[in-house]
Structure formats: C-alpha cells, structure tokens
PDB file of C-alpha atoms in Angstrom:
ATOM      1  CA  UNK A   1       0.000   0.000   0.000  1.00  0.00           C
ATOM      2  CA  UNK A   2       1.261   3.457  -0.867  1.00  0.00           C
ATOM      3  CA  UNK A   3       1.595   6.076   1.871  1.00  0.00           C
ATOM      4  CA  UNK A   4       1.694   9.815   1.407  1.00  0.00           C
ATOM      5  CA  UNK A   5       0.492  12.025  -1.431  1.00  0.00           C
ATOM      6  CA  UNK A   6       3.445  11.635  -3.797  1.00  0.00           C
ATOM      7  CA  UNK A   7       5.196   8.430  -2.752  1.00  0.00           C
ATOM      8  CA  UNK A   8       5.949   6.048  -5.589  1.00  0.00           C
ATOM      9  CA  UNK A   9       6.976   2.405  -5.666  1.00  0.00           C
ATOM     10  CA  UNK A  10       9.773   1.574  -8.078  1.00  0.00           C
ATOM     11  CA  UNK A  11      10.232  -2.075  -9.022  1.00  0.00           C
ATOM     12  CA  UNK A  12      13.511  -2.948 -10.739  1.00  0.00           C
ATOM     13  CA  UNK A  13      13.861  -6.220 -12.573  1.00  0.00           C
ATOM     14  CA  UNK A  14      16.798  -6.848 -14.895  1.00  0.00           C
ATOM     15  CA  UNK A  15      15.158  -9.872 -16.529  1.00  0.00           C
ATOM     16  CA  UNK A  16      11.735  -8.265 -16.827  1.00  0.00           C
ATOM     17  CA  UNK A  17      13.407  -5.122 -18.166  1.00  0.00           C
ATOM     18  CA  UNK A  18      15.107  -7.054 -20.948  1.00  0.00           C
ATOM     19  CA  UNK A  19      11.870  -8.851 -21.838  1.00  0.00           C
ATOM     20  CA  UNK A  20       9.918  -5.581 -21.852  1.00  0.00           C
ATOM     21  CA  UNK A  21      12.562  -3.810 -23.950  1.00  0.00           C
ATOM     22  CA  UNK A  22      12.432  -6.649 -26.454  1.00  0.00           C
ATOM     23  CA  UNK A  23       8.638  -6.384 -26.535  1.00  0.00           C
ATOM     24  CA  UNK A  24       8.732  -2.614 -27.081  1.00  0.00           C
ATOM     25  CA  UNK A  25      11.151  -2.990 -29.995  1.00  0.00           C
ATOM     26  CA  UNK A  26       8.938  -5.581 -31.679  1.00  0.00           C
ATOM     27  CA  UNK A  27       6.126  -4.818 -34.103  1.00  0.00           C
ATOM     28  CA  UNK A  28       2.902  -3.647 -32.404  1.00  0.00           C
ATOM     29  CA  UNK A  29       1.130  -6.826 -33.543  1.00  0.00           C
ATOM     30  CA  UNK A  30       3.683  -8.930 -31.586  1.00  0.00           C
ATOM     31  CA  UNK A  31       3.760  -6.891 -28.381  1.00  0.00           C
ATOM     32  CA  UNK A  32       2.487  -8.569 -25.257  1.00  0.00           C
ATOM     33  CA  UNK A  33      -0.861  -7.217 -24.221  1.00  0.00           C
ATOM     34  CA  UNK A  34      -4.128  -8.298 -22.732  1.00  0.00           C
ATOM     35  CA  UNK A  35      -7.668  -7.296 -23.550  1.00  0.00           C
ATOM     36  CA  UNK A  36     -10.914  -8.049 -21.762  1.00  0.00           C
ATOM     37  CA  UNK A  37     -14.393  -6.780 -22.586  1.00  0.00           C
ATOM     38  CA  UNK A  38     -17.088  -6.681 -19.932  1.00  0.00           C
ATOM     39  CA  UNK A  39     -20.644  -5.466 -19.845  1.00  0.00           C
ATOM     40  CA  UNK A  40     -21.671  -3.111 -17.066  1.00  0.00           C
ATOM     41  CA  UNK A  41     -24.973  -2.002 -15.623  1.00  0.00           C
ATOM     42  CA  UNK A  42     -25.528   1.485 -17.022  1.00  0.00           C
ATOM     43  CA  UNK A  43     -28.554   2.434 -14.935  1.00  0.00           C
ATOM     44  CA  UNK A  44     -26.619   5.345 -13.465  1.00  0.00           C
ATOM     45  CA  UNK A  45     -26.589   7.023 -16.879  1.00  0.00           C
ATOM     46  CA  UNK A  46     -30.375   6.853 -17.120  1.00  0.00           C
ATOM     47  CA  UNK A  47     -30.638   8.235 -13.599  1.00  0.00           C
ATOM     48  CA  UNK A  48     -28.265  11.053 -14.509  1.00  0.00           C
ATOM     49  CA  UNK A  49     -30.454  11.837 -17.509  1.00  0.00           C
ATOM     50  CA  UNK A  50     -33.536  11.860 -15.268  1.00  0.00           C
ATOM     51  CA  UNK A  51     -32.129  14.250 -12.651  1.00  0.00           C
ATOM     52  CA  UNK A  52     -30.319  16.458 -15.156  1.00  0.00           C
ATOM     53  CA  UNK A  53     -26.762  16.586 -16.385  1.00  0.00           C
ATOM     54  CA  UNK A  54     -25.993  20.185 -15.517  1.00  0.00           C
ATOM     55  CA  UNK A  55     -25.025  21.197 -11.992  1.00  0.00           C
ATOM     56  CA  UNK A  56     -26.329  24.362 -10.313  1.00  0.00           C
ATOM     57  CA  UNK A  57     -23.177  26.207 -11.333  1.00  0.00           C
ATOM     58  CA  UNK A  58     -23.508  25.159 -14.992  1.00  0.00           C
ATOM     59  CA  UNK A  59     -21.026  22.263 -15.181  1.00  0.00           C
ATOM     60  CA  UNK A  60     -22.092  19.523 -17.607  1.00  0.00           C
ATOM     61  CA  UNK A  61     -21.738  15.977 -16.222  1.00  0.00           C
ATOM     62  CA  UNK A  62     -21.207  13.639 -19.167  1.00  0.00           C
ATOM     63  CA  UNK A  63     -21.105   9.838 -19.199  1.00  0.00           C
ATOM     64  CA  UNK A  64     -17.353  10.131 -19.794  1.00  0.00           C
ATOM     65  CA  UNK A  65     -16.954  12.041 -16.518  1.00  0.00           C
ATOM     66  CA  UNK A  66     -18.865   9.393 -14.540  1.00  0.00           C
ATOM     67  CA  UNK A  67     -16.718   6.612 -16.040  1.00  0.00           C
ATOM     68  CA  UNK A  68     -13.550   8.679 -15.485  1.00  0.00           C
ATOM     69  CA  UNK A  69     -14.327   9.154 -11.806  1.00  0.00           C
ATOM     70  CA  UNK A  70     -15.134   5.446 -11.411  1.00  0.00           C
ATOM     71  CA  UNK A  71     -11.821   4.545 -13.099  1.00  0.00           C
ATOM     72  CA  UNK A  72      -9.853   6.908 -10.878  1.00  0.00           C
ATOM     73  CA  UNK A  73     -11.455   5.431  -7.762  1.00  0.00           C
ATOM     74  CA  UNK A  74     -10.832   1.861  -8.979  1.00  0.00           C
ATOM     75  CA  UNK A  75      -7.136   2.678  -9.438  1.00  0.00           C
ATOM     76  CA  UNK A  76      -6.875   3.091  -5.655  1.00  0.00           C
ATOM     77  CA  UNK A  77      -7.623  -0.630  -5.375  1.00  0.00           C
ATOM     78  CA  UNK A  78      -5.680  -1.742  -8.478  1.00  0.00           C
ATOM     79  CA  UNK A  79      -2.689   0.532  -7.987  1.00  0.00           C
ATOM     80  CA  UNK A  80      -0.321  -1.397 -10.290  1.00  0.00           C
ATOM     81  CA  UNK A  81      -2.401  -0.211 -13.238  1.00  0.00           C
ATOM     82  CA  UNK A  82      -1.562   3.402 -12.373  1.00  0.00           C
ATOM     83  CA  UNK A  83       2.047   2.941 -13.376  1.00  0.00           C
ATOM     84  CA  UNK A  84       4.675   3.691 -15.981  1.00  0.00           C
ATOM     85  CA  UNK A  85       7.478   1.513 -17.320  1.00  0.00           C
ATOM     86  CA  UNK A  86      10.816   3.014 -18.376  1.00  0.00           C
ATOM     87  CA  UNK A  87      14.335   1.640 -18.648  1.00  0.00           C
ATOM     88  CA  UNK A  88      13.600  -1.622 -16.839  1.00  0.00           C
ATOM     89  CA  UNK A  89      11.728   0.043 -13.997  1.00  0.00           C
ATOM     90  CA  UNK A  90       8.045  -0.144 -13.186  1.00  0.00           C
ATOM     91  CA  UNK A  91       6.981   2.944 -11.252  1.00  0.00           C
ATOM     92  CA  UNK A  92       3.648   2.732  -9.441  1.00  0.00           C
ATOM     93  CA  UNK A  93       2.360   6.269  -8.990  1.00  0.00           C
ATOM     94  CA  UNK A  94       0.474   7.516  -5.953  1.00  0.00           C
ATOM     95  CA  UNK A  95      -1.000  10.414  -7.909  1.00  0.00           C
ATOM     96  CA  UNK A  96      -3.443   9.540 -10.683  1.00  0.00           C
ATOM     97  CA  UNK A  97      -2.835  11.706 -13.749  1.00  0.00           C
ATOM     98  CA  UNK A  98      -5.735  10.760 -16.005  1.00  0.00           C
ATOM     99  CA  UNK A  99      -5.301  11.100 -19.757  1.00  0.00           C
ATOM    100  CA  UNK A 100      -8.402  11.456 -21.946  1.00  0.00           C
ATOM    101  CA  UNK A 101      -8.133  10.837 -25.681  1.00  0.00           C
ATOM    102  CA  UNK A 102      -9.372  13.599 -27.936  1.00  0.00           C
ATOM    103  CA  UNK A 103      -9.686  13.378 -31.705  1.00  0.00           C
ATOM    104  CA  UNK A 104      -8.373  16.342 -33.653  1.00  0.00           C
ATOM    105  CA  UNK A 105      -8.782  17.127 -37.328  1.00  0.00           C
ATOM    106  CA  UNK A 106      -9.192  14.087 -39.594  1.00  0.00           C
ATOM    107  CA  UNK A 107      -6.818  11.465 -38.209  1.00  0.00           C
ATOM    108  CA  UNK A 108      -5.147  13.088 -35.234  1.00  0.00           C
ATOM    109  CA  UNK A 109      -5.330  12.368 -31.537  1.00  0.00           C
ATOM    110  CA  UNK A 110      -4.156  14.249 -28.462  1.00  0.00           C
ATOM    111  CA  UNK A 111      -4.288  13.084 -24.865  1.00  0.00           C
ATOM    112  CA  UNK A 112      -4.765  15.980 -22.429  1.00  0.00           C
ATOM    113  CA  UNK A 113      -4.043  15.025 -18.824  1.00  0.00           C
ATOM    114  CA  UNK A 114      -6.013  15.852 -15.669  1.00  0.00           C
ATOM    115  CA  UNK A 115      -3.284  15.991 -13.020  1.00  0.00           C
ATOM    116  CA  UNK A 116      -4.063  14.773  -9.484  1.00  0.00           C
ATOM    117  CA  UNK A 117      -7.464  13.448 -10.558  1.00  0.00           C
ATOM    118  CA  UNK A 118      -7.943  11.189  -7.518  1.00  0.00           C
ATOM    119  CA  UNK A 119      -8.653  14.117  -5.210  1.00  0.00           C
ATOM    120  CA  UNK A 120     -11.397  15.591  -7.392  1.00  0.00           C
ATOM    121  CA  UNK A 121     -15.156  15.392  -7.069  1.00  0.00           C
ATOM    122  CA  UNK A 122     -17.266  14.600 -10.118  1.00  0.00           C
ATOM    123  CA  UNK A 123     -18.050  18.293 -10.593  1.00  0.00           C
ATOM    124  CA  UNK A 124     -14.388  19.353 -10.221  1.00  0.00           C
ATOM    125  CA  UNK A 125     -13.259  16.642 -12.652  1.00  0.00           C
ATOM    126  CA  UNK A 126     -15.857  17.763 -15.212  1.00  0.00           C
ATOM    127  CA  UNK A 127     -14.778  21.378 -14.754  1.00  0.00           C
ATOM    128  CA  UNK A 128     -11.091  20.478 -15.276  1.00  0.00           C
ATOM    129  CA  UNK A 129     -11.832  18.408 -18.382  1.00  0.00           C
ATOM    130  CA  UNK A 130     -14.021  21.225 -19.713  1.00  0.00           C
ATOM    131  CA  UNK A 131     -11.079  23.610 -19.322  1.00  0.00           C
ATOM    132  CA  UNK A 132      -8.764  21.211 -21.145  1.00  0.00           C
ATOM    133  CA  UNK A 133     -11.316  20.805 -23.958  1.00  0.00           C
ATOM    134  CA  UNK A 134     -11.655  24.596 -24.294  1.00  0.00           C
ATOM    135  CA  UNK A 135      -7.881  24.965 -24.540  1.00  0.00           C
ATOM    136  CA  UNK A 136      -7.787  22.137 -27.088  1.00  0.00           C
ATOM    137  CA  UNK A 137     -10.424  23.812 -29.274  1.00  0.00           C
ATOM    138  CA  UNK A 138      -8.666  27.186 -29.096  1.00  0.00           C
ATOM    139  CA  UNK A 139      -5.246  25.555 -29.656  1.00  0.00           C
ATOM    140  CA  UNK A 140      -4.027  26.852 -26.296  1.00  0.00           C
ATOM    141  CA  UNK A 141      -2.964  23.541 -24.711  1.00  0.00           C
ATOM    142  CA  UNK A 142       0.439  23.673 -23.057  1.00  0.00           C
ATOM    143  CA  UNK A 143       2.997  20.888 -22.883  1.00  0.00           C
ATOM    144  CA  UNK A 144       2.062  20.482 -19.196  1.00  0.00           C
ATOM    145  CA  UNK A 145      -1.517  19.745 -20.342  1.00  0.00           C
ATOM    146  CA  UNK A 146      -0.200  16.852 -22.452  1.00  0.00           C
ATOM    147  CA  UNK A 147       2.528  15.408 -20.210  1.00  0.00           C
ATOM    148  CA  UNK A 148       2.675  13.184 -17.165  1.00  0.00           C
ATOM    149  CA  UNK A 149      -0.235  10.806 -17.735  1.00  0.00           C
ATOM    150  CA  UNK A 150      -0.247   7.642 -15.622  1.00  0.00           C
ATOM    151  CA  UNK A 151      -3.490   6.057 -16.930  1.00  0.00           C
ATOM    152  CA  UNK A 152      -5.624   6.863 -19.990  1.00  0.00           C
ATOM    153  CA  UNK A 153      -9.338   6.580 -20.661  1.00  0.00           C
ATOM    154  CA  UNK A 154     -10.042   5.947 -24.345  1.00  0.00           C
ATOM    155  CA  UNK A 155     -13.558   6.857 -25.451  1.00  0.00           C
ATOM    156  CA  UNK A 156     -15.556   5.131 -28.157  1.00  0.00           C
ATOM    157  CA  UNK A 157     -14.647   6.452 -31.609  1.00  0.00           C
ATOM    158  CA  UNK A 158     -18.333   6.580 -32.603  1.00  0.00           C
ATOM    159  CA  UNK A 159     -21.757   6.272 -31.014  1.00  0.00           C
ATOM    160  CA  UNK A 160     -22.186   2.829 -32.588  1.00  0.00           C
ATOM    161  CA  UNK A 161     -18.951   1.294 -31.263  1.00  0.00           C
ATOM    162  CA  UNK A 162     -19.697  -1.236 -28.522  1.00  0.00           C
ATOM    163  CA  UNK A 163     -16.049  -1.922 -27.678  1.00  0.00           C
ATOM    164  CA  UNK A 164     -12.574  -1.231 -28.985  1.00  0.00           C
ATOM    165  CA  UNK A 165      -9.082  -2.325 -28.012  1.00  0.00           C
ATOM    166  CA  UNK A 166      -7.324   0.713 -26.523  1.00  0.00           C
ATOM    167  CA  UNK A 167      -3.987   2.142 -27.536  1.00  0.00           C
ATOM    168  CA  UNK A 168      -1.704   2.252 -24.513  1.00  0.00           C
ATOM    169  CA  UNK A 169       0.135   5.562 -24.379  1.00  0.00           C
ATOM    170  CA  UNK A 170       3.669   4.514 -23.415  1.00  0.00           C
ATOM    171  CA  UNK A 171       5.262   4.620 -20.890  1.00  0.00           C
ATOM    172  CA  UNK A 172       1.889   3.934 -19.234  1.00  0.00           C
ATOM    173  CA  UNK A 173       1.152   0.261 -18.610  1.00  0.00           C
ATOM    174  CA  UNK A 174      -2.651   0.267 -18.931  1.00  0.00           C
ATOM    175  CA  UNK A 175      -5.611   2.047 -20.494  1.00  0.00           C
ATOM    176  CA  UNK A 176      -9.374   1.744 -20.195  1.00  0.00           C
ATOM    177  CA  UNK A 177     -11.423   1.660 -23.371  1.00  0.00           C
ATOM    178  CA  UNK A 178     -15.073   2.593 -23.121  1.00  0.00           C
ATOM    179  CA  UNK A 179     -17.666   1.674 -25.730  1.00  0.00           C
ATOM    180  CA  UNK A 180     -20.948   3.394 -26.342  1.00  0.00           C
ATOM    181  CA  UNK A 181     -24.072   2.476 -24.457  1.00  0.00           C
ATOM    182  CA  UNK A 182     -26.473  -0.112 -25.779  1.00  0.00           C
ATOM    183  CA  UNK A 183     -29.827  -1.251 -24.541  1.00  0.00           C
ATOM    184  CA  UNK A 184     -29.728  -4.918 -23.655  1.00  0.00           C
ATOM    185  CA  UNK A 185     -32.795  -6.916 -24.620  1.00  0.00           C
ATOM    186  CA  UNK A 186     -33.962  -9.383 -22.005  1.00  0.00           C
ATOM    187  CA  UNK A 187     -33.597 -13.013 -23.003  1.00  0.00           C
ATOM    188  CA  UNK A 188     -36.687 -15.027 -22.102  1.00  0.00           C
TER     189      UNK A 188
END
C-alpha cells in the first residue's frame, strides 16, 4: 500500500526489463498485451439523464466524466495499473494523472491530462476536463496539459462502437477503453 500524497513504488527487474525492452522494440502486432471486454450495468446514466446533467453552477456531467471518476477510484484498489514503465523500472504512482483521448482534425489524436485526478469530485473533474477541452479547441494547450499521464481513458470512436481495443500511451502500462451504451434486450 502506498503512503503519502506523492510516494511512488519503483520495481527494478533486470530480466523483466530485458523482456519488456524486447517487446517494445517488436512490431505492435507482436507486443504482449491483454484485452478483456465486460458489460456493465448502465442504470446510473439513465438516472443522470432523469435528474439532469448540468449542476447548479452550470457544469455539464457527461457519461465520460462518470466513467472517469469510477476509473480513478478503482485505481486506488488496483494501484499497479496506475504505473509507468521506463528503462527496466516499473513505477507505481500515488498520484493519478488521467489522460483522456481527444480526436483532432481528420486522423489526429491528443491526450490531455487531468493531473491529481484522484482528489477531485465529479463536478471538479468535469470542470477540469471542460477547461482542457476549451484549450484544445482554441489551440491553447500547453505541454504540461499533455505530459505526465499515468493512466488513460479511451472513449468510443463513434456512437455505434460497442467496444474497442485501446492504444496504450507509453510509458503507461494500462488504459481503459469505453464503448458506447447499448440497450440490452432481455432473453426469455
């Protein structure tokens, strides 16, 4: 268990480092990776729709923000997913710096980062992401806005995509891919 606001665990492994380096040099199709798709109960999104998505101070609460907050909270339990791997060292970070993929122009992608996301409420997270999105649209993002991610949330590329295998932004070791919502038909 990590103690303190900025403490990090560094795991050094000469053999794992060599294996990882070999993997990183290989073609993307041969890199070691895992992928699992699960279905979740999305009733919270219907409830959010029912009570309203805008807070009293005008902050929009999107589905992406709800999933982002859930991911950040889950990383407290699965802390080895909030890590980076460089030069044979796995660094488990105490601070969650959440990257959110954003599509730009035709084929581009940027990943703005919400620093210290674990300490934020849903409203504060939505406000921070809104600020990043505004700076993205006005081309005012800074390098600090794009650096230091420890875990990335990858949104569905279209409203009809149920699931997609995420791109892991190295040196991060994990990413969460989120598909679009679908209504499940009961099977009788």
